[in-house]
mmCIF file of C-alpha atoms in Angstrom:
data_model
loop_
_atom_site.group_PDB
_atom_site.id
_atom_site.type_symbol
_atom_site.label_atom_id
_atom_site.label_comp_id
_atom_site.label_asym_id
_atom_site.label_seq_id
_atom_site.Cartn_x
_atom_site.Cartn_y
_atom_site.Cartn_z
ATOM 1 C CA MET A 111 26.481 -34.283 -5.860
ATOM 2 C CA ILE A 112 25.158 -31.344 -3.843
ATOM 3 C CA ALA A 113 27.137 -28.177 -4.510
ATOM 4 C CA PHE A 114 25.949 -24.686 -3.670
ATOM 5 C CA GLY A 115 27.325 -22.317 -6.295
ATOM 6 C CA PRO A 116 26.874 -18.604 -6.959
ATOM 7 C CA MET A 117 23.375 -19.045 -8.406
ATOM 8 C CA SER A 118 21.946 -21.134 -5.566
ATOM 9 C CA ILE A 119 23.731 -19.144 -2.853
ATOM 10 C CA THR A 120 22.471 -15.819 -4.239
ATOM 11 C CA LEU A 121 18.870 -16.985 -4.171
ATOM 12 C CA LEU A 122 19.303 -18.728 -0.809
ATOM 13 C CA ILE A 123 20.660 -15.622 0.917
ATOM 14 C CA CYS A 124 17.803 -13.470 -0.384
ATOM 15 C CA ALA A 125 15.149 -16.049 0.511
ATOM 16 C CA ALA A 126 16.591 -16.507 4.004
ATOM 17 C CA GLN A 127 16.699 -12.759 4.568
ATOM 18 C CA GLY A 128 13.117 -12.489 3.355
ATOM 19 C CA LEU A 129 11.990 -15.229 5.743
ATOM 20 C CA LEU A 130 13.736 -13.438 8.614
ATOM 21 C CA LEU A 131 11.888 -10.232 7.769
ATOM 22 C CA ALA A 132 8.641 -12.178 7.453
ATOM 23 C CA GLY A 133 9.231 -13.494 10.963
ATOM 24 C CA LEU A 134 9.667 -9.941 12.235
ATOM 25 C CA LEU A 135 6.428 -8.901 10.521
ATOM 26 C CA LEU A 136 4.600 -11.796 12.173
ATOM 27 C CA ARG A 137 5.720 -10.453 15.556
ATOM 28 C CA ALA A 138 4.894 -6.786 14.862
ATOM 29 C CA ARG A 139 2.515 -5.267 17.429
ATOM 30 C CA GLN A 140 0.898 -2.642 15.204
ATOM 31 C CA ASN A 141 -1.159 -3.561 12.110
ATOM 32 C CA ARG A 142 -0.928 -7.199 13.133
ATOM 33 C CA ALA A 143 -3.441 -8.614 10.658
ATOM 34 C CA ALA A 144 -2.040 -6.639 7.707
ATOM 35 C CA ASN A 145 1.561 -7.533 8.556
ATOM 36 C CA ARG A 146 0.648 -11.215 8.691
ATOM 37 C CA TRP A 147 -0.773 -11.047 5.170
ATOM 38 C CA LEU A 148 2.444 -9.418 3.954
ATOM 39 C CA ALA A 149 4.541 -12.017 5.793
ATOM 40 C CA LEU A 150 2.582 -14.790 4.069
ATOM 41 C CA LEU A 151 3.188 -13.113 0.702
ATOM 42 C CA ILE A 152 6.938 -13.020 1.366
ATOM 43 C CA ILE A 153 6.878 -16.674 2.432
ATOM 44 C CA ALA A 154 4.947 -17.621 -0.718
ATOM 45 C CA VAL A 155 7.493 -15.874 -2.959
ATOM 46 C CA ALA A 156 10.362 -17.519 -1.051
ATOM 47 C CA ALA A 157 8.644 -20.904 -1.505
ATOM 48 C CA LEU A 158 8.451 -20.248 -5.260
ATOM 49 C CA MET A 159 12.212 -19.651 -5.260
ATOM 50 C CA THR A 160 12.998 -22.849 -3.319
ATOM 51 C CA PRO A 161 12.932 -25.346 -6.234
ATOM 52 C CA TYR A 162 15.470 -23.177 -8.039
ATOM 53 C CA ILE A 163 17.660 -22.776 -4.959
ATOM 54 C CA ILE A 164 17.892 -26.534 -4.502
ATOM 55 C CA GLY A 165 17.819 -27.210 -8.229
ATOM 56 C CA TYR A 166 20.882 -25.078 -8.939
ATOM 57 C CA ALA A 167 22.603 -26.891 -6.050
ATOM 58 C CA GLY A 168 21.958 -30.309 -7.597
ATOM 59 C CA PHE A 169 19.237 -31.599 -5.284
ATOM 60 C CA TYR A 170 17.061 -32.914 -8.113
ATOM 61 C CA GLU A 171 19.950 -34.859 -9.626
ATOM 62 C CA GLN A 172 20.685 -36.377 -6.233
ATOM 63 C CA TRP A 173 17.060 -36.931 -5.195
ATOM 64 C CA PRO A 174 14.810 -36.825 -8.278
ATOM 65 C CA TRP A 175 11.790 -37.843 -6.179
ATOM 66 C CA LEU A 176 11.668 -34.197 -4.970
ATOM 67 C CA SER A 177 9.834 -33.290 -8.173
ATOM 68 C CA PHE A 178 6.277 -32.052 -7.656
ATOM 69 C CA ALA A 179 7.041 -30.890 -4.121
ATOM 70 C CA PRO A 180 4.109 -28.523 -3.400
ATOM 71 C CA LEU A 181 6.059 -25.265 -3.180
ATOM 72 C CA SER A 182 4.226 -23.145 -5.758
ATOM 73 C CA TYR A 183 1.548 -20.843 -4.298
ATOM 74 C CA THR A 184 1.409 -18.207 -7.025
ATOM 75 C CA LEU A 185 -2.404 -18.154 -6.939
ATOM 76 C CA ALA A 186 -2.112 -16.822 -3.383
ATOM 77 C CA PHE A 187 -0.118 -13.782 -4.499
ATOM 78 C CA GLY A 188 -3.125 -11.781 -5.716
ATOM 79 C CA PRO A 189 -5.347 -12.326 -2.642
ATOM 80 C CA LEU A 190 -2.437 -11.601 -0.293
ATOM 81 C CA ILE A 191 -1.612 -8.360 -2.146
ATOM 82 C CA TYR A 192 -5.210 -7.198 -1.816
ATOM 83 C CA LEU A 193 -5.712 -8.356 1.771
ATOM 84 C CA TYR A 194 -2.541 -6.633 2.926
ATOM 85 C CA THR A 195 -3.539 -3.355 1.294
ATOM 86 C CA ALA A 196 -7.180 -3.432 2.374
ATOM 87 C CA THR A 197 -6.400 -4.499 5.946
ATOM 88 C CA LEU A 198 -3.634 -1.931 6.379
ATOM 89 C CA LEU A 199 -6.022 0.822 5.270
ATOM 90 C CA GLY A 200 -8.903 -0.366 7.449
ATOM 91 C CA ALA A 201 -11.069 -1.938 4.740
ATOM 92 C CA ALA A 202 -10.523 -5.646 5.372
ATOM 93 C CA PRO A 203 -13.168 -7.852 3.709
ATOM 94 C CA VAL A 204 -15.405 -9.938 5.943
ATOM 95 C CA ARG A 205 -15.074 -13.215 4.031
ATOM 96 C CA VAL A 206 -11.503 -14.211 3.303
ATOM 97 C CA TRP A 207 -11.366 -17.959 2.734
ATOM 98 C CA PRO A 208 -13.079 -18.042 -0.718
ATOM 99 C CA ARG A 209 -10.165 -16.047 -2.103
ATOM 100 C CA PHE A 210 -7.838 -18.962 -1.335
ATOM 101 C CA VAL A 211 -9.819 -21.682 -3.107
ATOM 102 C CA PRO A 212 -7.715 -21.310 -6.308
ATOM 103 C CA VAL A 213 -4.408 -21.694 -4.462
ATOM 104 C CA THR A 214 -5.815 -24.745 -2.678
ATOM 105 C CA VAL A 215 -6.481 -26.285 -6.081
ATOM 106 C CA GLN A 216 -2.955 -25.337 -7.141
ATOM 107 C CA PHE A 217 -1.534 -26.976 -4.023
ATOM 108 C CA LEU A 218 -3.461 -30.180 -4.723
ATOM 109 C CA ALA A 219 -2.199 -30.243 -8.321
ATOM 110 C CA TYR A 220 1.258 -30.820 -6.874
ATOM 111 C CA ALA A 221 0.564 -32.499 -3.544
ATOM 112 C CA VAL A 222 -1.584 -35.296 -5.004
ATOM 113 C CA VAL A 223 1.147 -36.244 -7.495
ATOM 114 C CA PHE A 224 4.133 -35.789 -5.145
ATOM 115 C CA PRO A 225 3.899 -39.183 -3.329
ATOM 116 C CA PHE A 226 3.756 -41.215 -6.561
ATOM 117 C CA PRO A 227 6.777 -43.136 -7.896
ATOM 118 C CA LEU A 228 9.145 -41.164 -10.103
ATOM 119 C CA ALA A 229 8.117 -43.037 -13.256
ATOM 120 C CA ALA A 230 4.464 -42.156 -12.698
ATOM 121 C CA LYS A 231 5.336 -38.508 -12.020
ATOM 122 C CA ASP A 232 7.428 -38.297 -15.176
ATOM 123 C CA TRP A 233 4.565 -39.765 -17.209
ATOM 124 C CA TRP A 234 2.027 -37.338 -15.710
ATOM 125 C CA ASN A 235 4.356 -34.405 -16.261
ATOM 126 C CA GLY A 236 4.751 -35.311 -19.923
ATOM 127 C CA VAL A 237 1.095 -35.882 -20.767
ATOM 128 C CA ALA A 238 -0.700 -33.339 -18.574
ATOM 129 C CA HIS A 239 1.219 -31.148 -16.160
ATOM 130 C CA GLU A 240 3.861 -29.485 -18.324
ATOM 131 C CA PRO A 241 1.781 -29.052 -21.508
ATOM 132 C CA VAL A 242 -1.560 -28.119 -19.895
ATOM 133 C CA ILE A 243 -1.756 -27.667 -16.127
ATOM 134 C CA ASP A 244 1.391 -25.637 -15.543
ATOM 135 C CA PRO A 245 0.661 -23.049 -18.294
ATOM 136 C CA LEU A 246 -2.925 -22.687 -17.052
ATOM 137 C CA LEU A 247 -1.710 -22.111 -13.498
ATOM 138 C CA ASP A 248 0.805 -19.506 -14.702
ATOM 139 C CA ILE A 249 -1.818 -17.620 -16.728
ATOM 140 C CA ALA A 250 -4.301 -17.811 -13.850
ATOM 141 C CA ALA A 251 -1.666 -16.433 -11.473
ATOM 142 C CA LEU A 252 -0.895 -13.461 -13.733
ATOM 143 C CA VAL A 253 -4.595 -12.684 -14.202
ATOM 144 C CA SER A 254 -5.200 -13.003 -10.457
ATOM 145 C CA ILE A 255 -2.290 -10.716 -9.577
ATOM 146 C CA ALA A 256 -3.437 -8.107 -12.109
ATOM 147 C CA ALA A 257 -7.069 -8.154 -10.929
ATOM 148 C CA TYR A 258 -6.250 -8.029 -7.233
ATOM 149 C CA SER A 259 -3.582 -5.352 -7.747
ATOM 150 C CA ILE A 260 -6.112 -3.138 -9.537
ATOM 151 C CA ALA A 261 -8.557 -3.649 -6.661
ATOM 152 C CA ALA A 262 -5.785 -2.833 -4.171
ATOM 153 C CA TYR A 263 -4.861 0.330 -6.056
ATOM 154 C CA ARG A 264 -8.498 1.440 -5.957
ATOM 155 C CA GLN A 265 -8.454 0.943 -2.198
ATOM 156 C CA TYR A 266 -5.332 3.080 -1.990
ATOM 157 C CA ARG A 267 -6.878 5.857 -4.106
ATOM 158 C CA ALA A 268 -10.120 5.807 -2.114
ATOM 159 C CA TYR A 269 -8.142 6.041 1.127
ATOM 160 C CA ARG A 270 -6.035 8.905 -0.209
ATOM 161 C CA ILE A 271 -9.197 10.828 -1.145
ATOM 162 C CA TRP A 272 -10.675 10.086 2.283
ATOM 163 C CA LEU A 273 -7.568 11.526 3.957
ATOM 164 C CA ASP A 274 -7.873 14.759 1.968
ATOM 165 C CA ASP A 275 -11.579 15.057 2.701
ATOM 166 C CA ASN A 276 -11.459 14.239 6.396
ATOM 167 C CA ARG A 277 -8.085 15.179 7.882
ATOM 168 C CA THR A 278 -5.691 18.101 7.719
ATOM 169 C CA ASP A 279 -2.618 15.958 8.416
ATOM 170 C CA GLY A 280 -3.129 13.508 5.576
ATOM 171 C CA VAL A 281 0.446 14.001 4.352
ATOM 172 C CA ASP A 282 1.656 12.378 7.582
ATOM 173 C CA PHE A 283 -0.316 9.232 6.776
ATOM 174 C CA ASP A 284 -0.027 9.175 2.992
ATOM 175 C CA PRO A 285 0.294 5.440 2.283
ATOM 176 C CA GLY A 286 2.886 5.999 -0.426
ATOM 177 C CA TRP A 287 4.393 2.652 0.580
ATOM 178 C CA ILE A 288 1.275 0.947 -0.775
ATOM 179 C CA ARG A 289 1.654 2.734 -4.115
ATOM 180 C CA ASN A 290 5.337 1.739 -4.319
ATOM 181 C CA PHE A 291 4.557 -1.793 -3.163
ATOM 182 C CA LEU A 292 1.995 -2.203 -5.970
ATOM 183 C CA ALA A 293 4.361 -0.654 -8.520
ATOM 184 C CA ALA A 294 7.126 -3.108 -7.575
ATOM 185 C CA LEU A 295 4.730 -6.024 -7.895
ATOM 186 C CA ALA A 296 3.549 -4.762 -11.292
ATOM 187 C CA LEU A 297 7.147 -4.575 -12.520
ATOM 188 C CA ILE A 298 7.960 -8.107 -11.346
ATOM 189 C CA THR A 299 4.724 -9.405 -12.877
ATOM 190 C CA LEU A 300 5.667 -7.891 -16.249
ATOM 191 C CA ILE A 301 9.125 -9.493 -16.040
ATOM 192 C CA TRP A 302 7.514 -12.801 -15.123
ATOM 193 C CA ALA A 303 5.101 -12.561 -18.063
ATOM 194 C CA GLY A 304 8.065 -11.860 -20.355
ATOM 195 C CA PHE A 305 9.853 -15.006 -19.235
ATOM 196 C CA LEU A 306 6.687 -17.067 -19.696
ATOM 197 C CA LEU A 307 6.340 -15.705 -23.213
ATOM 198 C CA ALA A 308 9.994 -16.504 -23.933
ATOM 199 C CA LYS A 309 9.453 -20.071 -22.702
ATOM 200 C CA TRP A 310 6.408 -20.423 -24.929
ATOM 201 C CA LEU A 311 8.322 -19.162 -27.962
ATOM 202 C CA ASP A 312 11.355 -21.301 -27.176
ATOM 203 C CA PRO A 313 10.411 -24.508 -25.308
ATOM 204 C CA ALA A 314 14.079 -25.526 -25.232
ATOM 205 C CA ARG A 315 14.788 -22.975 -22.488
ATOM 206 C CA ASP A 316 15.677 -24.766 -19.233
ATOM 207 C CA TYR A 317 15.618 -23.687 -15.597
ATOM 208 C CA PHE A 318 19.111 -22.186 -15.827
ATOM 209 C CA ASP A 319 17.696 -19.663 -18.304
ATOM 210 C CA GLN A 320 15.195 -18.644 -15.593
ATOM 211 C CA PHE A 321 17.878 -17.415 -13.208
ATOM 212 C CA PRO A 322 17.403 -13.666 -13.956
ATOM 213 C CA LEU A 323 13.684 -14.049 -13.209
ATOM 214 C CA TYR A 324 14.427 -15.519 -9.813
ATOM 215 C CA VAL A 325 16.935 -12.779 -9.117
ATOM 216 C CA ALA A 326 13.988 -10.428 -9.687
ATOM 217 C CA PHE A 327 11.898 -12.483 -7.254
ATOM 218 C CA SER A 328 14.787 -12.245 -4.776
ATOM 219 C CA ALA A 329 14.787 -8.465 -5.085
ATOM 220 C CA LEU A 330 11.030 -8.496 -4.553
ATOM 221 C CA VAL A 331 11.364 -10.557 -1.377
ATOM 222 C CA LEU A 332 13.917 -8.135 0.046
ATOM 223 C CA TYR A 333 11.915 -5.077 -0.984
ATOM 224 C CA LEU A 334 8.675 -6.405 0.515
ATOM 225 C CA GLY A 335 10.418 -7.401 3.720
ATOM 226 C CA ILE A 336 12.392 -4.195 4.243
ATOM 227 C CA GLY A 337 9.626 -1.863 3.093
ATOM 228 C CA GLY A 338 6.979 -3.743 5.037
ATOM 229 C CA TRP A 339 9.057 -3.689 8.203
ATOM 230 C CA ARG A 340 9.757 0.032 7.891
ATOM 231 C CA ASN A 341 6.001 0.665 7.668
ATOM 232 C CA ALA A 342 4.919 -2.083 10.060
ATOM 233 C CA ASP A 343 4.149 0.264 12.955
ATOM 234 C CA THR A 344 2.600 3.157 11.041
ATOM 235 C CA ALA A 345 -0.807 3.786 12.615
ATOM 236 C CA PHE A 346 -2.909 4.675 9.581
ATOM 237 C CA PRO A 347 -6.162 6.429 10.561
ATOM 238 C CA GLN A 348 -9.116 4.167 9.926
ATOM 239 C CA ALA A 349 -11.414 5.466 7.218
ATOM 240 C CA THR A 350 -15.012 5.842 8.335
ATOM 241 C CA SER A 351 -18.109 6.128 6.223
ATOM 242 C CA ALA A 352 -20.200 9.264 6.380
ATOM 243 C CA ALA A 353 -22.981 9.413 8.940
ATOM 244 C CA PRO A 354 -26.530 9.129 7.596
ATOM 245 C CA PRO A 355 -28.253 12.458 6.891
ATOM 246 C CA GLU A 356 -30.177 14.010 9.724
ATOM 247 C CA PRO A 357 -33.954 13.693 9.199
ATOM 248 C CA LEU A 358 -34.698 17.331 10.027
ATOM 249 C CA GLU A 359 -32.190 18.708 7.544
ATOM 250 C CA SER A 360 -33.083 16.240 4.813
ATOM 251 C CA ALA A 361 -36.685 17.440 4.987
ATOM 252 C CA VAL A 362 -35.689 20.972 3.933
ATOM 253 C CA PRO A 363 -36.401 21.291 0.203
ATOM 254 C CA GLY A 364 -34.164 23.287 -2.145
ATOM 255 C CA ARG A 365 -31.448 23.893 0.395
ATOM 256 C CA ASP A 366 -28.876 26.555 -0.524
ATOM 257 C CA TRP A 367 -25.675 24.664 0.242
ATOM 258 C CA ALA A 368 -23.409 27.554 -0.689
ATOM 259 C CA ALA A 369 -25.193 29.838 1.812
ATOM 260 C CA GLN A 370 -25.083 27.155 4.489
ATOM 261 C CA GLY A 371 -21.407 26.580 3.780
ATOM 262 C CA ARG A 372 -20.659 30.276 4.187
ATOM 263 C CA LEU A 373 -22.342 30.221 7.599
ATOM 264 C CA TRP A 374 -20.170 27.317 8.657
ATOM 265 C CA LEU A 375 -17.046 29.018 7.278
ATOM 266 C CA GLY A 376 -17.976 32.092 9.289
ATOM 267 C CA ARG A 377 -18.069 30.079 12.493
ATOM 268 C CA ILE A 378 -14.810 28.315 11.668
ATOM 269 C CA GLU A 379 -13.100 31.661 11.173
ATOM 270 C CA ALA A 380 -14.758 33.546 14.030
ATOM 271 C CA GLU A 381 -14.166 30.816 16.604
ATOM 272 C CA HIS A 382 -10.704 29.939 15.289
ATOM 273 C CA LEU A 383 -11.733 26.298 15.065
ATOM 274 C CA TRP A 384 -8.882 25.721 12.621
ATOM 275 C CA ARG A 385 -6.361 26.104 15.471
ATOM 276 C CA ASP A 386 -7.244 22.651 16.811
ATOM 277 C CA PRO A 387 -4.402 20.362 15.615
ATOM 278 C CA GLY A 388 -6.599 17.304 16.005
ATOM 279 C CA LEU A 389 -9.499 18.701 14.006
ATOM 280 C CA THR A 390 -11.168 16.246 11.632
ATOM 281 C CA LEU A 391 -14.207 16.525 9.411
ATOM 282 C CA ALA A 392 -16.195 14.387 11.851
ATOM 283 C CA GLY A 393 -15.085 16.485 14.828
ATOM 284 C CA LEU A 394 -15.944 19.722 13.062
ATOM 285 C CA ALA A 395 -19.352 18.355 12.096
ATOM 286 C CA ARG A 396 -20.083 17.631 15.767
ATOM 287 C CA ILE A 397 -19.083 21.164 16.755
ATOM 288 C CA LEU A 398 -21.280 22.697 14.056
ATOM 289 C CA GLY A 399 -24.224 20.421 14.824
ATOM 290 C CA THR A 400 -24.394 18.624 11.479
ATOM 291 C CA ASN A 401 -22.978 15.510 9.847
ATOM 292 C CA THR A 402 -19.988 14.922 7.629
ATOM 293 C CA THR A 403 -22.059 14.498 4.463
ATOM 294 C CA TYR A 404 -23.747 17.901 4.798
ATOM 295 C CA LEU A 405 -20.623 19.627 6.056
ATOM 296 C CA SER A 406 -18.491 18.381 3.185
ATOM 297 C CA ARG A 407 -21.174 19.383 0.683
ATOM 298 C CA GLY A 408 -21.655 22.840 2.176
ATOM 299 C CA LEU A 409 -17.952 23.641 2.469
ATOM 300 C CA GLY A 410 -17.367 22.477 -1.085
ATOM 301 C CA ALA A 411 -20.236 24.594 -2.415
ATOM 302 C CA ALA A 412 -19.089 27.697 -0.538
ATOM 303 C CA ALA A 413 -15.319 27.487 -0.929
ATOM 304 C CA GLY A 414 -14.770 25.109 -3.836
ATOM 305 C CA GLU A 415 -12.254 23.166 -1.735
ATOM 306 C CA ASN A 416 -12.289 20.138 0.503
ATOM 307 C CA PHE A 417 -11.992 20.153 4.287
ATOM 308 C CA ASN A 418 -8.223 19.671 4.297
ATOM 309 C CA ALA A 419 -7.544 22.624 1.977
ATOM 310 C CA ILE A 420 -9.995 24.950 3.767
ATOM 311 C CA ILE A 421 -8.630 24.386 7.271
ATOM 312 C CA ASN A 422 -5.001 24.497 6.220
ATOM 313 C CA ARG A 423 -5.640 27.672 4.237
ATOM 314 C CA TYR A 424 -6.806 29.421 7.422
ATOM 315 C CA ARG A 425 -3.658 28.239 9.163
ATOM 316 C CA VAL A 426 -1.335 29.361 6.375
ATOM 317 C CA ILE A 427 -3.029 32.778 6.178
ATOM 318 C CA GLU A 428 -2.531 33.213 9.915
ATOM 319 C CA ILE A 429 1.168 32.364 9.637
ATOM 320 C CA GLN A 430 1.544 34.744 6.699
ATOM 321 C CA ARG A 431 -0.130 37.493 8.732
ATOM 322 C CA VAL A 432 2.283 36.959 11.611
ATOM 323 C CA LEU A 433 5.310 36.862 9.306
ATOM 324 C CA ALA A 434 4.184 40.059 7.577
ATOM 325 C CA ARG A 435 4.430 41.931 10.896
ATOM 326 C CA GLY A 436 8.115 41.055 10.975
ATOM 327 C CA ASN A 437 8.514 41.369 14.747
ATOM 328 C CA ASP A 438 7.580 37.910 15.958
ATOM 329 C CA PRO A 439 10.512 36.052 17.582
ATOM 330 C CA ARG A 440 9.011 32.592 17.162
ATOM 331 C CA ASP A 441 10.580 30.183 14.688
ATOM 332 C CA LEU A 442 8.566 28.813 11.783
ATOM 333 C CA LEU A 443 7.824 25.454 13.372
ATOM 334 C CA THR A 444 6.504 27.104 16.535
ATOM 335 C CA LEU A 445 4.292 29.338 14.413
ATOM 336 C CA ALA A 446 3.047 26.255 12.590
ATOM 337 C CA PHE A 447 2.156 24.429 15.793
ATOM 338 C CA ASP A 448 0.464 27.514 17.221
ATOM 339 C CA ALA A 449 -1.622 27.800 14.055
ATOM 340 C CA GLY A 450 -2.844 24.200 14.333
ATOM 341 C CA PHE A 451 -0.408 22.125 12.306
ATOM 342 C CA ASN A 452 0.770 19.046 14.149
ATOM 343 C CA SER A 453 3.814 18.102 12.073
ATOM 344 C CA LYS A 454 6.548 19.736 10.051
ATOM 345 C CA ALA A 455 5.650 17.643 6.991
ATOM 346 C CA SER A 456 1.995 18.682 6.927
ATOM 347 C CA PHE A 457 2.988 22.326 7.516
ATOM 348 C CA ASN A 458 5.532 22.422 4.687
ATOM 349 C CA ARG A 459 3.243 20.646 2.229
ATOM 350 C CA ALA A 460 0.229 22.847 2.974
ATOM 351 C CA PHE A 461 2.246 26.068 2.883
ATOM 352 C CA LEU A 462 3.818 25.160 -0.453
ATOM 353 C CA ASP A 463 0.462 24.170 -1.962
ATOM 354 C CA ILE A 464 -1.299 27.339 -0.811
ATOM 355 C CA ALA A 465 1.445 29.985 -0.946
ATOM 356 C CA GLY A 466 3.382 28.570 -3.881
ATOM 357 C CA MET A 467 6.664 28.682 -1.972
ATOM 358 C CA SER A 468 8.223 27.249 1.151
ATOM 359 C CA PRO A 469 7.660 28.884 4.568
ATOM 360 C CA SER A 470 11.302 30.028 4.760
ATOM 361 C CA GLN A 471 11.087 31.618 1.304
ATOM 362 C CA TRP A 472 7.902 33.411 2.339
ATOM 363 C CA ARG A 473 9.558 34.712 5.512
ATOM 364 C CA LEU A 474 12.474 36.143 3.511
ATOM 365 C CA LYS A 475 10.092 37.677 0.990
ATOM 366 C CA SER A 476 7.838 39.199 3.662
ATOM 367 C CA GLN A 477 10.777 40.733 5.537
ATOM 368 C CA LYS A 478 12.546 42.087 2.460
ATOM 369 C CA PRO A 479 12.193 45.902 2.223
ATOM 370 C CA PRO A 480 10.199 47.045 -0.807
ATOM 371 C CA GLU A 481 12.179 48.312 -3.765
ATOM 372 C CA ILE A 482 12.078 52.083 -4.315
#
């Protein structure tokens, strides 16, 4: 008899909500390729939950031939995690299909057996699938998720470094969602590994004992869907590789990069190039007649800081100078925009990093009369 109880209804509601959010991600206009990878990941997790949703409702007792329905795509989790991260950050790999060969094999391990009579499926499950194939697929899935998650985290770190080295508004595009997304997946993977270990130590555990694990998968589905949708339209700047060195400059032996960097810093300061809110390392290199590789090297040698810190330091110093006069009627945000910042977040973060206090605290300090 089919009867949806608290266990099956809980999982069903979460899976249905996840599928709804996956549908919204599939229709998102921005980051379309990345959002499709995330939608497929949500669908794959929801598919993994399906046997337990229908199992707790009594479907397998009513229709035992449903066993071996090909609903497990855990070997797709790792590739989808990596492809979502890499594509969102502008580093999508050229060849994608080889990454899905393992999940194709996993699909066939179920799909080939599914049409057979129940007696044949029970025999196969007893001699091969449950003792050998299923544990191997579980271990392979955990290894795949771990390897691809590490690769995804490296992409995130590389992108974060690129933002600091090439843009002054990196805080506005900090892909913290990716970091949190990977952390959530790592937590669920550890929980999953714990349940697999418990099953290995106690083979008598049945699928009712797995309910807390699938509650965790339900939470993951909701988190991926809600978090992914909230970040679906964020236009992350596309990371670009440095231009090749210019032949004329590369022919100069023993170049003094610190001296060259000081010349460039002099122009940046004298021409107030830092006031441009859209200034990037590539744009500055064009203005100074060099390339990003040389510019980054020279600025680092001369100032000991990256592009982001150097430009924002000029801006913060200018704001401090204006505040020190004490007679400027402009509010802090107007001062920030006039100095070249293009968002409140980037202004507050840069000011705190450079001045060691918030802009409002600095204004109060600069306007406070000196103690006698």
